[in-house]
């Protein structure tokens, strides 16, 4: 176990200076503080080891380029709320920290955590190319990743829904209605979760004994791009139903299909994923796969608290639920 | 929600008779009781719905054809203990029920649970062809499956270790030592966990950029069969290391290699999985992938209690840990 003395010895400075740097005392230069914290992190020192008696602080790191959480209708609002509903009564202070590429480049994940006295983090909205995703691979300060998986670092865990189950529910529902050729529209595959859902969709097709060829799927970074490039192509291919990687994509698909003269669900069925607040109000109301975001937030806290107590959780997935509304129906008769 | 009245109406008998059957009153024939309980289950009635005020009973269902738990050196001893360590202080009575094929054929899972007033179960040691594995697909009474996964039934959850991570730890360790051709010995692939580990082994080979061909693996129902049929074949194939699906297999492999004139680890390295109590005492001591069985038992309780409280856990996996002992070393120089 690394002590403040060890850090002082390594840098050839006094224990008091190290302590000041770690506690953010004002009479120490920013450069020196950064150097000390970086050395502390390199040596494997974490706040966790000196948490007794001090305030117990956790943070939610929200990658604001990818996720919104401040308003009740935002995707991550309930996730943040669920986490806080568990953590705060348990005696933790929880800060929600908006981060982006710039924040992440300014200091490493562990230096950031040490500097701000956080014992652990719940990271939401991170894409595979986010700088801290590299840090998470070797960090010692516990981090729970919503919809991201870091292999073989015991200080990390993955929390999300069972996407295989979700896609199976969506595809089986369409199969039962009589659909045989189903398309898939997705955001860019640059995030773990989009890769997982893409794979889960094709697994579900195979499981249901349906046609599963690469051209049945299309993905783009922007929803509008996906509508322009892939939707007409899939319609031409003869799909009678579309599964979408998330509800916004499904909502756009309904609108675009209607504009192209296709009636939803008479000519084509559409299914989303997430069950956002908008789903009952799209036209027609959207059939979708629900992920219980409050419970995801609570599970994020459970996993983080487990890691803080040496319960080595790696993965915690929740069941999904198919919510059938008006956007799915049997395929048109030929 | 199904009530006792609903069941009485369906069968055309009195509510009192149904109540007697459910509470196991002695003045009702066994045949009638069974008929009533089966109807109750068909209609979706579970003990859960009337649990207030009555004793809160859980059970651990141990498939004794596949798993041992009564002695401290048995594989499942710590799993059972971990579960009880969490459940009993929380106010539950926990019974450990040995089951086999015969028990399962005698009554369905849900009738059994109803008959014995259990709110939920933790099922350990079940193989894919166990009769109750069918029941679990549609049951309403919560069941947590150790090392088994039932898709799309919200009353079930899967608890186990992160086998992908475990195999990656084992294979990376061997790669770092310089091994290029690695074999795999496994129990029969008739259980979910053996299928998962088999797949995880090949994934790990590919991830490490190593040769991954089907003939590098061999599986048999009996360990002795595996030693006779597959071990000599793999040695002839030129593997310099063997990963085994579990420690008993690895222990047998060490003994068999030695008998065949190969020195472990000088000529061939061997890795197990589980970290049983025997591992430090094999000759040489066995390098293995540890699964923390006490924490698995505790996680089993956590998952079961979550389902009882409508927290829809689907999957809970724990981190593994590589325990390096004497059975692994660099490959022999040619």
PDB file of N, CA, C and O in Angstrom, chain B residues 21 29-40 105-108 111 115:
ATOM      1  N   UNK B  21     -55.155 -26.236   0.335  1.00  0.00           N
ATOM      2  CA  UNK B  21     -54.170 -26.890  -0.541  1.00  0.00           C
ATOM      3  C   UNK B  21     -52.869 -26.091  -0.549  1.00  0.00           C
ATOM      4  O   UNK B  21     -51.780 -26.645  -0.438  1.00  0.00           O
ATOM      5  N   UNK B  29     -56.683 -34.376   0.166  1.00  0.00           N
ATOM      6  CA  UNK B  29     -55.926 -35.481  -0.460  1.00  0.00           C
ATOM      7  C   UNK B  29     -54.742 -34.932  -1.251  1.00  0.00           C
ATOM      8  O   UNK B  29     -54.780 -33.809  -1.766  1.00  0.00           O
ATOM      9  N   UNK B  30     -53.728 -35.778  -1.388  1.00  0.00           N
ATOM     10  CA  UNK B  30     -52.525 -35.358  -2.099  1.00  0.00           C
ATOM     11  C   UNK B  30     -52.833 -35.061  -3.559  1.00  0.00           C
ATOM     12  O   UNK B  30     -52.307 -34.122  -4.146  1.00  0.00           O
ATOM     13  N   UNK B  31     -53.699 -35.874  -4.142  1.00  0.00           N
ATOM     14  CA  UNK B  31     -54.072 -35.704  -5.553  1.00  0.00           C
ATOM     15  C   UNK B  31     -54.758 -34.356  -5.766  1.00  0.00           C
ATOM     16  O   UNK B  31     -54.427 -33.623  -6.696  1.00  0.00           O
ATOM     17  N   UNK B  32     -55.699 -34.054  -4.863  1.00  0.00           N
ATOM     18  CA  UNK B  32     -56.412 -32.785  -5.007  1.00  0.00           C
ATOM     19  C   UNK B  32     -55.455 -31.608  -4.795  1.00  0.00           C
ATOM     20  O   UNK B  32     -55.489 -30.621  -5.532  1.00  0.00           O
ATOM     21  N   UNK B  33     -54.580 -31.749  -3.795  1.00  0.00           N
ATOM     22  CA  UNK B  33     -53.634 -30.668  -3.536  1.00  0.00           C
ATOM     23  C   UNK B  33     -52.773 -30.392  -4.768  1.00  0.00           C
ATOM     24  O   UNK B  33     -52.601 -29.256  -5.190  1.00  0.00           O
ATOM     25  N   UNK B  34     -52.290 -31.481  -5.382  1.00  0.00           N
ATOM     26  CA  UNK B  34     -51.421 -31.327  -6.547  1.00  0.00           C
ATOM     27  C   UNK B  34     -52.176 -30.636  -7.684  1.00  0.00           C
ATOM     28  O   UNK B  34     -51.659 -29.732  -8.334  1.00  0.00           O
ATOM     29  N   UNK B  35     -53.440 -31.075  -7.876  1.00  0.00           N
ATOM     30  CA  UNK B  35     -54.246 -30.481  -8.953  1.00  0.00           C
ATOM     31  C   UNK B  35     -54.442 -28.982  -8.720  1.00  0.00           C
ATOM     32  O   UNK B  35     -54.312 -28.168  -9.636  1.00  0.00           O
ATOM     33  N   UNK B  36     -54.718 -28.626  -7.473  1.00  0.00           N
ATOM     34  CA  UNK B  36     -54.938 -27.214  -7.144  1.00  0.00           C
ATOM     35  C   UNK B  36     -53.653 -26.403  -7.340  1.00  0.00           C
ATOM     36  O   UNK B  36     -53.664 -25.321  -7.943  1.00  0.00           O
ATOM     37  N   UNK B  37     -52.548 -26.940  -6.850  1.00  0.00           N
ATOM     38  CA  UNK B  37     -51.279 -26.219  -6.981  1.00  0.00           C
ATOM     39  C   UNK B  37     -50.892 -26.045  -8.449  1.00  0.00           C
ATOM     40  O   UNK B  37     -50.429 -24.979  -8.865  1.00  0.00           O
ATOM     41  N   UNK B  38     -51.118 -27.103  -9.237  1.00  0.00           N
ATOM     42  CA  UNK B  38     -50.767 -26.997 -10.661  1.00  0.00           C
ATOM     43  C   UNK B  38     -51.615 -25.945 -11.361  1.00  0.00           C
ATOM     44  O   UNK B  38     -51.123 -25.185 -12.192  1.00  0.00           O
ATOM     45  N   UNK B  39     -52.876 -25.892 -11.002  1.00  0.00           N
ATOM     46  CA  UNK B  39     -53.748 -24.863 -11.580  1.00  0.00           C
ATOM     47  C   UNK B  39     -53.294 -23.471 -11.139  1.00  0.00           C
ATOM     48  O   UNK B  39     -53.232 -22.532 -11.942  1.00  0.00           O
ATOM     49  N   UNK B  40     -52.953 -23.357  -9.848  1.00  0.00           N
ATOM     50  CA  UNK B  40     -52.479 -22.066  -9.322  1.00  0.00           C
ATOM     51  C   UNK B  40     -51.271 -21.580 -10.113  1.00  0.00           C
ATOM     52  O   UNK B  40     -51.193 -20.415 -10.518  1.00  0.00           O
ATOM     53  N   UNK B 105     -38.579 -34.423 -11.839  1.00  0.00           N
ATOM     54  CA  UNK B 105     -39.689 -35.030 -12.585  1.00  0.00           C
ATOM     55  C   UNK B 105     -40.929 -35.210 -11.694  1.00  0.00           C
ATOM     56  O   UNK B 105     -42.047 -35.292 -12.181  1.00  0.00           O
ATOM     57  N   UNK B 106     -40.718 -35.260 -10.381  1.00  0.00           N
ATOM     58  CA  UNK B 106     -41.828 -35.499  -9.447  1.00  0.00           C
ATOM     59  C   UNK B 106     -42.829 -34.346  -9.437  1.00  0.00           C
ATOM     60  O   UNK B 106     -44.038 -34.560  -9.324  1.00  0.00           O
ATOM     61  N   UNK B 107     -42.344 -33.100  -9.519  1.00  0.00           N
ATOM     62  CA  UNK B 107     -43.277 -31.975  -9.663  1.00  0.00           C
ATOM     63  C   UNK B 107     -42.564 -30.832 -10.339  1.00  0.00           C
ATOM     64  O   UNK B 107     -41.346 -30.772 -10.345  1.00  0.00           O
ATOM     65  N   UNK B 108     -43.347 -29.931 -10.917  1.00  0.00           N
ATOM     66  CA  UNK B 108     -42.721 -28.824 -11.629  1.00  0.00           C
ATOM     67  C   UNK B 108     -42.063 -27.890 -10.624  1.00  0.00           C
ATOM     68  O   UNK B 108     -42.360 -27.906  -9.429  1.00  0.00           O
ATOM     69  N   UNK B 111     -44.663 -25.677  -8.730  1.00  0.00           N
ATOM     70  CA  UNK B 111     -45.469 -26.429  -7.758  1.00  0.00           C
ATOM     71  C   UNK B 111     -44.613 -26.729  -6.528  1.00  0.00           C
ATOM     72  O   UNK B 111     -45.048 -26.554  -5.385  1.00  0.00           O
ATOM     73  N   UNK B 115     -45.601 -25.409  -2.891  1.00  0.00           N
ATOM     74  CA  UNK B 115     -45.850 -26.444  -1.905  1.00  0.00           C
ATOM     75  C   UNK B 115     -44.999 -26.225  -0.645  1.00  0.00           C
ATOM     76  O   UNK B 115     -45.426 -26.527   0.459  1.00  0.00           O
TER      77      UNK B 115
END
